[in-house]
């Protein structure tokens, strides 16, 4: 499994039906959160919440914070 990090990449993975689940930081921009939550609900993709963008960045293995990320299968 791998992460696609950021609002644009997360949205793209959801639209392409590749996202297994989506991680969202509670301290991200509320407008971005609202948009991605609605998209996940419409597509029945589970959401996992991280307390901070910094924590989510660490989870994704990057050195900066992340507002959201999509977990996708490894590309073959």
PDB file of N, CA, C and O in Angstrom:
ATOM      1  N   UNK A   1       0.836  -1.183   0.000  1.00  0.00           N
ATOM      2  CA  UNK A   1       0.000   0.000   0.000  1.00  0.00           C
ATOM      3  C   UNK A   1       0.883   1.248   0.000  1.00  0.00           C
ATOM      4  O   UNK A   1       1.960   1.244   0.557  1.00  0.00           O
ATOM      5  N   UNK A   2       0.369   2.295  -0.598  1.00  0.00           N
ATOM      6  CA  UNK A   2       1.103   3.560  -0.619  1.00  0.00           C
ATOM      7  C   UNK A   2       0.133   4.723  -0.463  1.00  0.00           C
ATOM      8  O   UNK A   2      -1.072   4.558  -0.634  1.00  0.00           O
ATOM      9  N   UNK A   3       0.672   5.875  -0.110  1.00  0.00           N
ATOM     10  CA  UNK A   3      -0.133   7.077   0.073  1.00  0.00           C
ATOM     11  C   UNK A   3       0.048   8.015  -1.099  1.00  0.00           C
ATOM     12  O   UNK A   3       1.146   8.169  -1.625  1.00  0.00           O
ATOM     13  N   UNK A   4      -1.041   8.651  -1.497  1.00  0.00           N
ATOM     14  CA  UNK A   4      -1.015   9.801  -2.395  1.00  0.00           C
ATOM     15  C   UNK A   4      -1.413  10.969  -1.519  1.00  0.00           C
ATOM     16  O   UNK A   4      -2.513  11.003  -0.968  1.00  0.00           O
ATOM     17  N   UNK A   5      -0.500  11.928  -1.359  1.00  0.00           N
ATOM     18  CA  UNK A   5      -0.657  12.986  -0.370  1.00  0.00           C
ATOM     19  C   UNK A   5      -1.120  14.295  -1.008  1.00  0.00           C
ATOM     20  O   UNK A   5      -0.669  14.654  -2.090  1.00  0.00           O
ATOM     21  N   UNK A   6      -2.015  14.982  -0.302  1.00  0.00           N
ATOM     22  CA  UNK A   6      -2.485  16.292  -0.738  1.00  0.00           C
ATOM     23  C   UNK A   6      -3.907  16.244  -1.242  1.00  0.00           C
ATOM     24  O   UNK A   6      -4.423  15.196  -1.630  1.00  0.00           O
ATOM     25  N   UNK A   7      -4.553  17.408  -1.248  1.00  0.00           N
ATOM     26  CA  UNK A   7      -5.967  17.489  -1.632  1.00  0.00           C
ATOM     27  C   UNK A   7      -6.185  17.090  -3.085  1.00  0.00           C
ATOM     28  O   UNK A   7      -7.107  16.333  -3.393  1.00  0.00           O
ATOM     29  N   UNK A   8      -5.345  17.584  -3.978  1.00  0.00           N
ATOM     30  CA  UNK A   8      -5.529  17.268  -5.401  1.00  0.00           C
ATOM     31  C   UNK A   8      -5.325  15.787  -5.674  1.00  0.00           C
ATOM     32  O   UNK A   8      -6.117  15.163  -6.384  1.00  0.00           O
ATOM     33  N   UNK A   9      -4.258  15.214  -5.124  1.00  0.00           N
ATOM     34  CA  UNK A   9      -3.984  13.791  -5.343  1.00  0.00           C
ATOM     35  C   UNK A   9      -5.058  12.912  -4.709  1.00  0.00           C
ATOM     36  O   UNK A   9      -5.473  11.911  -5.288  1.00  0.00           O
ATOM     37  N   UNK A  10      -5.512  13.296  -3.519  1.00  0.00           N
ATOM     38  CA  UNK A  10      -6.550  12.520  -2.839  1.00  0.00           C
ATOM     39  C   UNK A  10      -7.840  12.542  -3.649  1.00  0.00           C
ATOM     40  O   UNK A  10      -8.465  11.495  -3.871  1.00  0.00           O
ATOM     41  N   UNK A  11      -8.224  13.724  -4.113  1.00  0.00           N
ATOM     42  CA  UNK A  11      -9.432  13.848  -4.929  1.00  0.00           C
ATOM     43  C   UNK A  11      -9.309  13.021  -6.203  1.00  0.00           C
ATOM     44  O   UNK A  11     -10.236  12.302  -6.590  1.00  0.00           O
ATOM     45  N   UNK A  12      -8.153  13.095  -6.832  1.00  0.00           N
ATOM     46  CA  UNK A  12      -7.912  12.339  -8.070  1.00  0.00           C
ATOM     47  C   UNK A  12      -8.048  10.831  -7.832  1.00  0.00           C
ATOM     48  O   UNK A  12      -8.671  10.124  -8.617  1.00  0.00           O
ATOM     49  N   UNK A  13      -7.468  10.332  -6.745  1.00  0.00           N
ATOM     50  CA  UNK A  13      -7.549   8.897  -6.448  1.00  0.00           C
ATOM     51  C   UNK A  13      -8.988   8.466  -6.154  1.00  0.00           C
ATOM     52  O   UNK A  13      -9.411   7.381  -6.535  1.00  0.00           O
ATOM     53  N   UNK A  14      -9.746   9.326  -5.483  1.00  0.00           N
ATOM     54  CA  UNK A  14     -11.157   9.017  -5.225  1.00  0.00           C
ATOM     55  C   UNK A  14     -11.942   8.975  -6.531  1.00  0.00           C
ATOM     56  O   UNK A  14     -12.716   8.049  -6.769  1.00  0.00           O
ATOM     57  N   UNK A  15     -11.722   9.969  -7.386  1.00  0.00           N
ATOM     58  CA  UNK A  15     -12.447  10.035  -8.656  1.00  0.00           C
ATOM     59  C   UNK A  15     -12.096   8.856  -9.569  1.00  0.00           C
ATOM     60  O   UNK A  15     -12.925   8.412 -10.359  1.00  0.00           O
ATOM     61  N   UNK A  16     -10.873   8.349  -9.446  1.00  0.00           N
ATOM     62  CA  UNK A  16     -10.443   7.207 -10.260  1.00  0.00           C
ATOM     63  C   UNK A  16     -10.766   5.870  -9.585  1.00  0.00           C
ATOM     64  O   UNK A  16     -10.383   4.821 -10.075  1.00  0.00           O
ATOM     65  N   UNK A  17     -11.450   5.935  -8.450  1.00  0.00           N
ATOM     66  CA  UNK A  17     -11.859   4.743  -7.704  1.00  0.00           C
ATOM     67  C   UNK A  17     -10.669   3.883  -7.280  1.00  0.00           C
ATOM     68  O   UNK A  17     -10.738   2.664  -7.270  1.00  0.00           O
ATOM     69  N   UNK A  18      -9.570   4.539  -6.925  1.00  0.00           N
ATOM     70  CA  UNK A  18      -8.374   3.826  -6.487  1.00  0.00           C
ATOM     71  C   UNK A  18      -8.164   3.889  -4.979  1.00  0.00           C
ATOM     72  O   UNK A  18      -7.401   3.101  -4.429  1.00  0.00           O
ATOM     73  N   UNK A  19      -8.813   4.832  -4.305  1.00  0.00           N
ATOM     74  CA  UNK A  19      -8.599   5.022  -2.869  1.00  0.00           C
ATOM     75  C   UNK A  19      -9.296   3.932  -2.061  1.00  0.00           C
ATOM     76  O   UNK A  19     -10.484   3.673  -2.241  1.00  0.00           O
ATOM     77  N   UNK A  20      -8.534   3.290  -1.176  1.00  0.00           N
ATOM     78  CA  UNK A  20      -9.081   2.280  -0.270  1.00  0.00           C
ATOM     79  C   UNK A  20      -9.651   2.963   0.966  1.00  0.00           C
ATOM     80  O   UNK A  20     -10.712   2.621   1.457  1.00  0.00           O
ATOM     81  N   UNK A  21      -8.899   3.940   1.462  1.00  0.00           N
ATOM     82  CA  UNK A  21      -9.384   4.787   2.543  1.00  0.00           C
ATOM     83  C   UNK A  21      -8.659   6.115   2.470  1.00  0.00           C
ATOM     84  O   UNK A  21      -7.615   6.229   1.819  1.00  0.00           O
ATOM     85  N   UNK A  22      -9.225   7.114   3.140  1.00  0.00           N
ATOM     86  CA  UNK A  22      -8.679   8.465   3.105  1.00  0.00           C
ATOM     87  C   UNK A  22      -8.362   8.904   4.525  1.00  0.00           C
ATOM     88  O   UNK A  22      -9.141   8.662   5.443  1.00  0.00           O
ATOM     89  N   UNK A  23      -7.206   9.522   4.687  1.00  0.00           N
ATOM     90  CA  UNK A  23      -6.785  10.077   5.969  1.00  0.00           C
ATOM     91  C   UNK A  23      -6.925  11.588   5.897  1.00  0.00           C
ATOM     92  O   UNK A  23      -6.504  12.198   4.912  1.00  0.00           O
ATOM     93  N   UNK A  24      -7.516  12.183   6.939  1.00  0.00           N
ATOM     94  CA  UNK A  24      -7.739  13.619   6.964  1.00  0.00           C
ATOM     95  C   UNK A  24      -7.246  14.174   8.298  1.00  0.00           C
ATOM     96  O   UNK A  24      -7.533  13.612   9.357  1.00  0.00           O
ATOM     97  N   UNK A  25      -6.518  15.287   8.243  1.00  0.00           N
ATOM     98  CA  UNK A  25      -6.045  15.955   9.461  1.00  0.00           C
ATOM     99  C   UNK A  25      -7.142  16.878   9.983  1.00  0.00           C
ATOM    100  O   UNK A  25      -7.732  17.650   9.224  1.00  0.00           O
ATOM    101  N   UNK A  26      -7.416  16.794  11.272  1.00  0.00           N
ATOM    102  CA  UNK A  26      -8.480  17.603  11.878  1.00  0.00           C
ATOM    103  C   UNK A  26      -8.183  19.102  11.815  1.00  0.00           C
ATOM    104  O   UNK A  26      -9.105  19.915  11.833  1.00  0.00           O
ATOM    105  N   UNK A  27      -6.891  19.478  11.734  1.00  0.00           N
ATOM    106  CA  UNK A  27      -6.554  20.905  11.715  1.00  0.00           C
ATOM    107  C   UNK A  27      -6.355  21.449  10.297  1.00  0.00           C
ATOM    108  O   UNK A  27      -5.847  22.551  10.114  1.00  0.00           O
ATOM    109  N   UNK A  28      -6.786  20.703   9.293  1.00  0.00           N
ATOM    110  CA  UNK A  28      -6.712  21.189   7.908  1.00  0.00           C
ATOM    111  C   UNK A  28      -7.817  22.218   7.670  1.00  0.00           C
ATOM    112  O   UNK A  28      -8.723  22.381   8.486  1.00  0.00           O
ATOM    113  N   UNK A  29      -7.751  22.899   6.537  1.00  0.00           N
ATOM    114  CA  UNK A  29      -8.741  23.901   6.151  1.00  0.00           C
ATOM    115  C   UNK A  29     -10.142  23.266   6.146  1.00  0.00           C
ATOM    116  O   UNK A  29     -10.367  22.277   5.447  1.00  0.00           O
ATOM    117  N   UNK A  30     -11.080  23.821   6.917  1.00  0.00           N
ATOM    118  CA  UNK A  30     -12.421  23.237   7.019  1.00  0.00           C
ATOM    119  C   UNK A  30     -13.124  23.073   5.667  1.00  0.00           C
ATOM    120  O   UNK A  30     -13.883  22.124   5.470  1.00  0.00           O
ATOM    121  N   UNK A  31     -12.876  23.972   4.728  1.00  0.00           N
ATOM    122  CA  UNK A  31     -13.521  23.860   3.407  1.00  0.00           C
ATOM    123  C   UNK A  31     -12.995  22.637   2.661  1.00  0.00           C
ATOM    124  O   UNK A  31     -13.750  21.935   1.988  1.00  0.00           O
ATOM    125  N   UNK A  32     -11.686  22.381   2.777  1.00  0.00           N
ATOM    126  CA  UNK A  32     -11.115  21.197   2.133  1.00  0.00           C
ATOM    127  C   UNK A  32     -11.653  19.935   2.793  1.00  0.00           C
ATOM    128  O   UNK A  32     -11.976  18.963   2.107  1.00  0.00           O
ATOM    129  N   UNK A  33     -11.733  19.950   4.118  1.00  0.00           N
ATOM    130  CA  UNK A  33     -12.243  18.790   4.851  1.00  0.00           C
ATOM    131  C   UNK A  33     -13.670  18.489   4.415  1.00  0.00           C
ATOM    132  O   UNK A  33     -14.012  17.348   4.107  1.00  0.00           O
ATOM    133  N   UNK A  34     -14.513  19.519   4.366  1.00  0.00           N
ATOM    134  CA  UNK A  34     -15.915  19.330   4.004  1.00  0.00           C
ATOM    135  C   UNK A  34     -16.045  18.712   2.610  1.00  0.00           C
ATOM    136  O   UNK A  34     -16.805  17.765   2.404  1.00  0.00           O
ATOM    137  N   UNK A  35     -15.273  19.222   1.667  1.00  0.00           N
ATOM    138  CA  UNK A  35     -15.334  18.719   0.289  1.00  0.00           C
ATOM    139  C   UNK A  35     -14.940  17.240   0.223  1.00  0.00           C
ATOM    140  O   UNK A  35     -15.625  16.431  -0.402  1.00  0.00           O
ATOM    141  N   UNK A  36     -13.831  16.888   0.887  1.00  0.00           N
ATOM    142  CA  UNK A  36     -13.335  15.512   0.774  1.00  0.00           C
ATOM    143  C   UNK A  36     -14.234  14.549   1.551  1.00  0.00           C
ATOM    144  O   UNK A  36     -14.445  13.415   1.120  1.00  0.00           O
ATOM    145  N   UNK A  37     -14.800  14.995   2.677  1.00  0.00           N
ATOM    146  CA  UNK A  37     -15.708  14.142   3.457  1.00  0.00           C
ATOM    147  C   UNK A  37     -16.950  13.824   2.635  1.00  0.00           C
ATOM    148  O   UNK A  37     -17.392  12.670   2.585  1.00  0.00           O
ATOM    149  N   UNK A  38     -17.508  14.836   1.961  1.00  0.00           N
ATOM    150  CA  UNK A  38     -18.687  14.591   1.113  1.00  0.00           C
ATOM    151  C   UNK A  38     -18.369  13.615  -0.010  1.00  0.00           C
ATOM    152  O   UNK A  38     -19.169  12.720  -0.311  1.00  0.00           O
ATOM    153  N   UNK A  39     -17.206  13.777  -0.622  1.00  0.00           N
ATOM    154  CA  UNK A  39     -16.810  12.886  -1.715  1.00  0.00           C
ATOM    155  C   UNK A  39     -16.637  11.453  -1.202  1.00  0.00           C
ATOM    156  O   UNK A  39     -17.105  10.502  -1.831  1.00  0.00           O
ATOM    157  N   UNK A  40     -16.005  11.299  -0.050  1.00  0.00           N
ATOM    158  CA  UNK A  40     -15.822   9.967   0.540  1.00  0.00           C
ATOM    159  C   UNK A  40     -17.163   9.324   0.879  1.00  0.00           C
ATOM    160  O   UNK A  40     -17.362   8.132   0.636  1.00  0.00           O
ATOM    161  N   UNK A  41     -18.076  10.112   1.443  1.00  0.00           N
ATOM    162  CA  UNK A  41     -19.397   9.575   1.786  1.00  0.00           C
ATOM    163  C   UNK A  41     -20.140   9.131   0.528  1.00  0.00           C
ATOM    164  O   UNK A  41     -20.754   8.065   0.509  1.00  0.00           O
ATOM    165  N   UNK A  42     -20.057   9.933  -0.519  1.00  0.00           N
ATOM    166  CA  UNK A  42     -20.755   9.605  -1.768  1.00  0.00           C
ATOM    167  C   UNK A  42     -20.202   8.327  -2.391  1.00  0.00           C
ATOM    168  O   UNK A  42     -20.936   7.526  -2.960  1.00  0.00           O
ATOM    169  N   UNK A  43     -18.880   8.133  -2.252  1.00  0.00           N
ATOM    170  CA  UNK A  43     -18.232   6.970  -2.860  1.00  0.00           C
ATOM    171  C   UNK A  43     -18.062   5.800  -1.885  1.00  0.00           C
ATOM    172  O   UNK A  43     -17.471   4.785  -2.227  1.00  0.00           O
ATOM    173  N   UNK A  44     -18.550   5.966  -0.650  1.00  0.00           N
ATOM    174  CA  UNK A  44     -18.445   4.938   0.396  1.00  0.00           C
ATOM    175  C   UNK A  44     -17.003   4.533   0.691  1.00  0.00           C
ATOM    176  O   UNK A  44     -16.686   3.354   0.844  1.00  0.00           O
ATOM    177  N   UNK A  45     -16.129   5.532   0.766  1.00  0.00           N
ATOM    178  CA  UNK A  45     -14.722   5.303   1.121  1.00  0.00           C
ATOM    179  C   UNK A  45     -14.544   5.711   2.585  1.00  0.00           C
ATOM    180  O   UNK A  45     -14.898   6.828   2.960  1.00  0.00           O
ATOM    181  N   UNK A  46     -14.016   4.811   3.425  1.00  0.00           N
ATOM    182  CA  UNK A  46     -13.853   5.153   4.846  1.00  0.00           C
ATOM    183  C   UNK A  46     -12.816   6.252   5.066  1.00  0.00           C
ATOM    184  O   UNK A  46     -11.851   6.373   4.315  1.00  0.00           O
ATOM    185  N   UNK A  47     -13.052   7.038   6.120  1.00  0.00           N
ATOM    186  CA  UNK A  47     -12.143   8.122   6.501  1.00  0.00           C
ATOM    187  C   UNK A  47     -11.518   7.788   7.839  1.00  0.00           C
ATOM    188  O   UNK A  47     -12.200   7.358   8.762  1.00  0.00           O
ATOM    189  N   UNK A  48     -10.211   7.996   7.932  1.00  0.00           N
ATOM    190  CA  UNK A  48      -9.514   7.909   9.217  1.00  0.00           C
ATOM    191  C   UNK A  48      -9.019   9.318   9.530  1.00  0.00           C
ATOM    192  O   UNK A  48      -8.524  10.012   8.655  1.00  0.00           O
ATOM    193  N   UNK A  49      -9.139   9.700  10.784  1.00  0.00           N
ATOM    194  CA  UNK A  49      -8.788  11.063  11.193  1.00  0.00           C
ATOM    195  C   UNK A  49      -7.452  11.085  11.916  1.00  0.00           C
ATOM    196  O   UNK A  49      -7.178  10.234  12.762  1.00  0.00           O
ATOM    197  N   UNK A  50      -6.639  12.074  11.581  1.00  0.00           N
ATOM    198  CA  UNK A  50      -5.391  12.352  12.306  1.00  0.00           C
ATOM    199  C   UNK A  50      -5.606  13.662  13.060  1.00  0.00           C
ATOM    200  O   UNK A  50      -6.326  14.542  12.579  1.00  0.00           O
ATOM    201  N   UNK A  51      -4.999  13.802  14.225  1.00  0.00           N
ATOM    202  CA  UNK A  51      -5.203  15.015  15.014  1.00  0.00           C
ATOM    203  C   UNK A  51      -4.600  16.251  14.360  1.00  0.00           C
ATOM    204  O   UNK A  51      -5.179  17.326  14.409  1.00  0.00           O
ATOM    205  N   UNK A  52      -3.423  16.087  13.759  1.00  0.00           N
ATOM    206  CA  UNK A  52      -2.751  17.251  13.167  1.00  0.00           C
ATOM    207  C   UNK A  52      -2.188  16.913  11.788  1.00  0.00           C
ATOM    208  O   UNK A  52      -1.972  15.741  11.458  1.00  0.00           O
ATOM    209  N   UNK A  53      -1.929  17.966  11.017  1.00  0.00           N
ATOM    210  CA  UNK A  53      -1.320  17.777   9.696  1.00  0.00           C
ATOM    211  C   UNK A  53       0.102  17.218   9.853  1.00  0.00           C
ATOM    212  O   UNK A  53       0.537  16.401   9.041  1.00  0.00           O
ATOM    213  N   UNK A  54       0.796  17.649  10.905  1.00  0.00           N
ATOM    214  CA  UNK A  54       2.153  17.136  11.153  1.00  0.00           C
ATOM    215  C   UNK A  54       2.118  15.626  11.388  1.00  0.00           C
ATOM    216  O   UNK A  54       2.919  14.874  10.824  1.00  0.00           O
ATOM    217  N   UNK A  55       1.178  15.186  12.209  1.00  0.00           N
ATOM    218  CA  UNK A  55       1.032  13.753  12.509  1.00  0.00           C
ATOM    219  C   UNK A  55       0.719  12.957  11.234  1.00  0.00           C
ATOM    220  O   UNK A  55       1.277  11.888  11.002  1.00  0.00           O
ATOM    221  N   UNK A  56      -0.153  13.496  10.396  1.00  0.00           N
ATOM    222  CA  UNK A  56      -0.508  12.813   9.153  1.00  0.00           C
ATOM    223  C   UNK A  56       0.689  12.758   8.212  1.00  0.00           C
ATOM    224  O   UNK A  56       0.919  11.738   7.558  1.00  0.00           O
ATOM    225  N   UNK A  57       1.474  13.825   8.160  1.00  0.00           N
ATOM    226  CA  UNK A  57       2.683  13.815   7.339  1.00  0.00           C
ATOM    227  C   UNK A  57       3.632  12.715   7.767  1.00  0.00           C
ATOM    228  O   UNK A  57       4.185  11.988   6.931  1.00  0.00           O
ATOM    229  N   UNK A  58       3.822  12.564   9.072  1.00  0.00           N
ATOM    230  CA  UNK A  58       4.681  11.489   9.590  1.00  0.00           C
ATOM    231  C   UNK A  58       4.128  10.118   9.223  1.00  0.00           C
ATOM    232  O   UNK A  58       4.876   9.220   8.836  1.00  0.00           O
ATOM    233  N   UNK A  59       2.818   9.945   9.327  1.00  0.00           N
ATOM    234  CA  UNK A  59       2.178   8.677   8.963  1.00  0.00           C
ATOM    235  C   UNK A  59       2.457   8.330   7.501  1.00  0.00           C
ATOM    236  O   UNK A  59       2.680   7.166   7.160  1.00  0.00           O
ATOM    237  N   UNK A  60       2.460   9.362   6.669  1.00  0.00           N
ATOM    238  CA  UNK A  60       2.685   9.170   5.228  1.00  0.00           C
ATOM    239  C   UNK A  60       4.168   9.055   4.874  1.00  0.00           C
ATOM    240  O   UNK A  60       4.511   8.807   3.717  1.00  0.00           O
ATOM    241  N   UNK A  61       5.042   9.272   5.847  1.00  0.00           N
ATOM    242  CA  UNK A  61       6.476   9.156   5.609  1.00  0.00           C
ATOM    243  C   UNK A  61       7.093  10.373   4.940  1.00  0.00           C
ATOM    244  O   UNK A  61       8.093  10.260   4.235  1.00  0.00           O
ATOM    245  N   UNK A  62       6.485  11.556   5.151  1.00  0.00           N
ATOM    246  CA  UNK A  62       7.062  12.776   4.591  1.00  0.00           C
ATOM    247  C   UNK A  62       7.457  13.719   5.722  1.00  0.00           C
ATOM    248  O   UNK A  62       6.984  13.579   6.848  1.00  0.00           O
ATOM    249  N   UNK A  63       8.317  14.680   5.410  1.00  0.00           N
ATOM    250  CA  UNK A  63       8.870  15.575   6.433  1.00  0.00           C
ATOM    251  C   UNK A  63       8.040  16.825   6.678  1.00  0.00           C
ATOM    252  O   UNK A  63       8.423  17.669   7.479  1.00  0.00           O
ATOM    253  N   UNK A  64       6.937  16.976   5.968  1.00  0.00           N
ATOM    254  CA  UNK A  64       6.078  18.148   6.142  1.00  0.00           C
ATOM    255  C   UNK A  64       4.669  17.677   6.478  1.00  0.00           C
ATOM    256  O   UNK A  64       4.339  16.504   6.332  1.00  0.00           O
ATOM    257  N   UNK A  65       3.844  18.609   6.903  1.00  0.00           N
ATOM    258  CA  UNK A  65       2.471  18.269   7.235  1.00  0.00           C
ATOM    259  C   UNK A  65       1.653  17.947   5.997  1.00  0.00           C
ATOM    260  O   UNK A  65       1.992  18.351   4.886  1.00  0.00           O
ATOM    261  N   UNK A  66       0.568  17.222   6.188  1.00  0.00           N
ATOM    262  CA  UNK A  66      -0.328  16.873   5.095  1.00  0.00           C
ATOM    263  C   UNK A  66      -1.765  17.049   5.572  1.00  0.00           C
ATOM    264  O   UNK A  66      -2.115  16.613   6.661  1.00  0.00           O
ATOM    265  N   UNK A  67      -2.586  17.714   4.760  1.00  0.00           N
ATOM    266  CA  UNK A  67      -3.981  17.916   5.108  1.00  0.00           C
ATOM    267  C   UNK A  67      -4.776  16.635   4.936  1.00  0.00           C
ATOM    268  O   UNK A  67      -5.665  16.322   5.716  1.00  0.00           O
ATOM    269  N   UNK A  68      -4.443  15.890   3.868  1.00  0.00           N
ATOM    270  CA  UNK A  68      -5.140  14.637   3.593  1.00  0.00           C
ATOM    271  C   UNK A  68      -4.291  13.755   2.712  1.00  0.00           C
ATOM    272  O   UNK A  68      -3.353  14.215   2.059  1.00  0.00           O
ATOM    273  N   UNK A  69      -4.645  12.485   2.715  1.00  0.00           N
ATOM    274  CA  UNK A  69      -3.925  11.500   1.893  1.00  0.00           C
ATOM    275  C   UNK A  69      -4.853  10.332   1.598  1.00  0.00           C
ATOM    276  O   UNK A  69      -5.709   9.993   2.402  1.00  0.00           O
ATOM    277  N   UNK A  70      -4.654   9.743   0.432  1.00  0.00           N
ATOM    278  CA  UNK A  70      -5.421   8.564   0.045  1.00  0.00           C
ATOM    279  C   UNK A  70      -4.523   7.348   0.109  1.00  0.00           C
ATOM    280  O   UNK A  70      -3.385   7.373  -0.383  1.00  0.00           O
ATOM    281  N   UNK A  71      -5.007   6.277   0.713  1.00  0.00           N
ATOM    282  CA  UNK A  71      -4.285   5.007   0.740  1.00  0.00           C
ATOM    283  C   UNK A  71      -4.723   4.231  -0.491  1.00  0.00           C
ATOM    284  O   UNK A  71      -5.922   4.018  -0.710  1.00  0.00           O
ATOM    285  N   UNK A  72      -3.748   3.834  -1.311  1.00  0.00           N
ATOM    286  CA  UNK A  72      -4.062   3.101  -2.535  1.00  0.00           C
ATOM    287  C   UNK A  72      -3.206   1.837  -2.606  1.00  0.00           C
ATOM    288  O   UNK A  72      -2.162   1.752  -1.956  1.00  0.00           O
ATOM    289  N   UNK A  73      -3.651   0.851  -3.397  1.00  0.00           N
ATOM    290  CA  UNK A  73      -2.835  -0.347  -3.562  1.00  0.00           C
ATOM    291  C   UNK A  73      -1.545   0.000  -4.286  1.00  0.00           C
ATOM    292  O   UNK A  73      -1.493   0.959  -5.049  1.00  0.00           O
ATOM    293  N   UNK A  74      -0.506  -0.800  -4.060  1.00  0.00           N
ATOM    294  CA  UNK A  74       0.746  -0.608  -4.780  1.00  0.00           C
ATOM    295  C   UNK A  74       0.494  -0.790  -6.277  1.00  0.00           C
ATOM    296  O   UNK A  74      -0.205  -1.713  -6.683  1.00  0.00           O
ATOM    297  N   UNK A  75       1.058   0.126  -7.053  1.00  0.00           N
ATOM    298  CA  UNK A  75       0.907   0.004  -8.506  1.00  0.00           C
ATOM    299  C   UNK A  75       1.828  -1.079  -9.006  1.00  0.00           C
ATOM    300  O   UNK A  75       2.977  -1.155  -8.626  1.00  0.00           O
ATOM    301  N   UNK A  76       1.299  -1.919  -9.861  1.00  0.00           N
ATOM    302  CA  UNK A  76       2.079  -3.056 -10.325  1.00  0.00           C
ATOM    303  C   UNK A  76       2.808  -2.747 -11.586  1.00  0.00           C
ATOM    304  O   UNK A  76       2.499  -1.890 -12.323  1.00  0.00           O
TER     305      UNK A  76
END
